[in-house]
Amino acid sequence: MSLIPLAMLPEGAKGRVVNITGGMGALRKLMAMGIVQGKEVRVLGRRGGAMLISINGAKFVIGRGLAMKVMVDVG
């Protein structure tokens, strides 16, 4: 298992969510997007500090700070 923050995934890469760090506010935002343990997430693009991701067939833009709180398994 190789854990890295979602923010470190290169464009086109995917990983499975293993852990989410941070407070209740960050957790609520991520859960509202469907970013929960066990889900697969793919990085579709990057622009500045923002990332375009795909999860559960939906696309979302999240900032680098929030993406650093999501630990994914790329192995």
Tab-separated table of C-alpha atoms in Angstrom:
chain	number	residue	atom	x	y	z
A	1	MET	CA	0.000	0.000	0.000
A	2	SER	CA	1.378	3.372	-1.023
A	3	LEU	CA	-0.417	6.309	0.630
A	4	ILE	CA	-0.099	9.857	-0.658
A	5	PRO	CA	-2.293	12.971	-0.447
A	6	LEU	CA	-4.770	13.367	-3.297
A	7	ALA	CA	-3.090	16.700	-4.107
A	8	MET	CA	0.084	14.821	-5.096
A	9	LEU	CA	-1.566	12.607	-7.729
A	10	PRO	CA	-0.557	13.555	-11.268
A	11	GLU	CA	-3.121	14.370	-13.933
A	12	GLY	CA	-4.751	11.179	-15.245
A	13	ALA	CA	-3.877	9.121	-12.143
A	14	LYS	CA	-6.362	7.446	-9.845
A	15	GLY	CA	-6.348	6.232	-6.270
A	16	ARG	CA	-8.634	4.760	-3.629
A	17	VAL	CA	-9.533	6.941	-0.630
A	18	VAL	CA	-8.093	5.421	2.544
A	19	ASN	CA	-8.258	8.197	5.130
A	20	ILE	CA	-9.424	11.785	5.542
A	21	THR	CA	-7.685	14.089	7.999
A	22	GLY	CA	-8.910	17.474	9.173
A	23	GLY	CA	-11.852	18.899	11.017
A	24	MET	CA	-15.595	18.419	10.716
A	25	GLY	CA	-15.947	21.230	8.164
A	26	ALA	CA	-13.509	19.594	5.741
A	27	LEU	CA	-15.040	16.176	6.367
A	28	ARG	CA	-18.546	17.479	5.593
A	29	LYS	CA	-17.414	19.144	2.358
A	30	LEU	CA	-15.644	16.006	1.181
A	31	MET	CA	-18.533	13.711	2.130
A	32	ALA	CA	-20.955	15.978	0.232
A	33	MET	CA	-18.855	15.341	-2.886
A	34	GLY	CA	-18.869	11.591	-2.254
A	35	ILE	CA	-15.228	11.486	-1.217
A	36	VAL	CA	-15.356	8.801	1.459
A	37	GLN	CA	-13.210	5.816	2.419
A	38	GLY	CA	-13.119	3.082	-0.207
A	39	LYS	CA	-14.129	5.249	-3.191
A	40	GLU	CA	-11.926	5.567	-6.255
A	41	VAL	CA	-11.004	9.082	-7.358
A	42	ARG	CA	-9.332	10.179	-10.604
A	43	VAL	CA	-7.511	13.449	-11.289
A	44	LEU	CA	-8.810	14.887	-14.563
A	45	GLY	CA	-6.872	18.145	-14.569
A	46	ARG	CA	-5.076	20.865	-12.661
A	47	ARG	CA	-5.104	24.626	-12.883
A	48	GLY	CA	-3.137	26.636	-10.373
A	49	GLY	CA	-4.005	25.318	-6.912
A	50	ALA	CA	-7.279	23.704	-8.005
A	51	MET	CA	-7.840	20.130	-9.149
A	52	LEU	CA	-10.613	18.731	-11.328
A	53	ILE	CA	-11.468	15.262	-10.038
A	54	SER	CA	-13.941	12.564	-10.912
A	55	ILE	CA	-15.637	10.387	-8.306
A	56	ASN	CA	-18.768	8.252	-8.675
A	57	GLY	CA	-19.128	9.519	-12.253
A	58	ALA	CA	-19.386	13.156	-11.096
A	59	LYS	CA	-16.798	15.900	-11.575
A	60	PHE	CA	-15.730	18.337	-8.865
A	61	VAL	CA	-13.143	21.064	-8.429
A	62	ILE	CA	-11.353	21.104	-5.093
A	63	GLY	CA	-8.541	23.259	-3.793
A	64	ARG	CA	-5.082	21.999	-2.926
A	65	GLY	CA	-5.624	22.504	0.814
A	66	LEU	CA	-8.675	20.241	0.869
A	67	ALA	CA	-6.995	17.714	-1.447
A	68	MET	CA	-4.060	17.478	0.993
A	69	LYS	CA	-6.469	16.137	3.633
A	70	VAL	CA	-7.462	13.140	1.497
A	71	MET	CA	-5.048	10.206	1.665
A	72	VAL	CA	-5.265	7.807	-1.272
A	73	ASP	CA	-3.745	4.407	-2.024
A	74	VAL	CA	-2.105	4.350	-5.439
A	75	GLY	CA	-0.715	0.838	-5.132
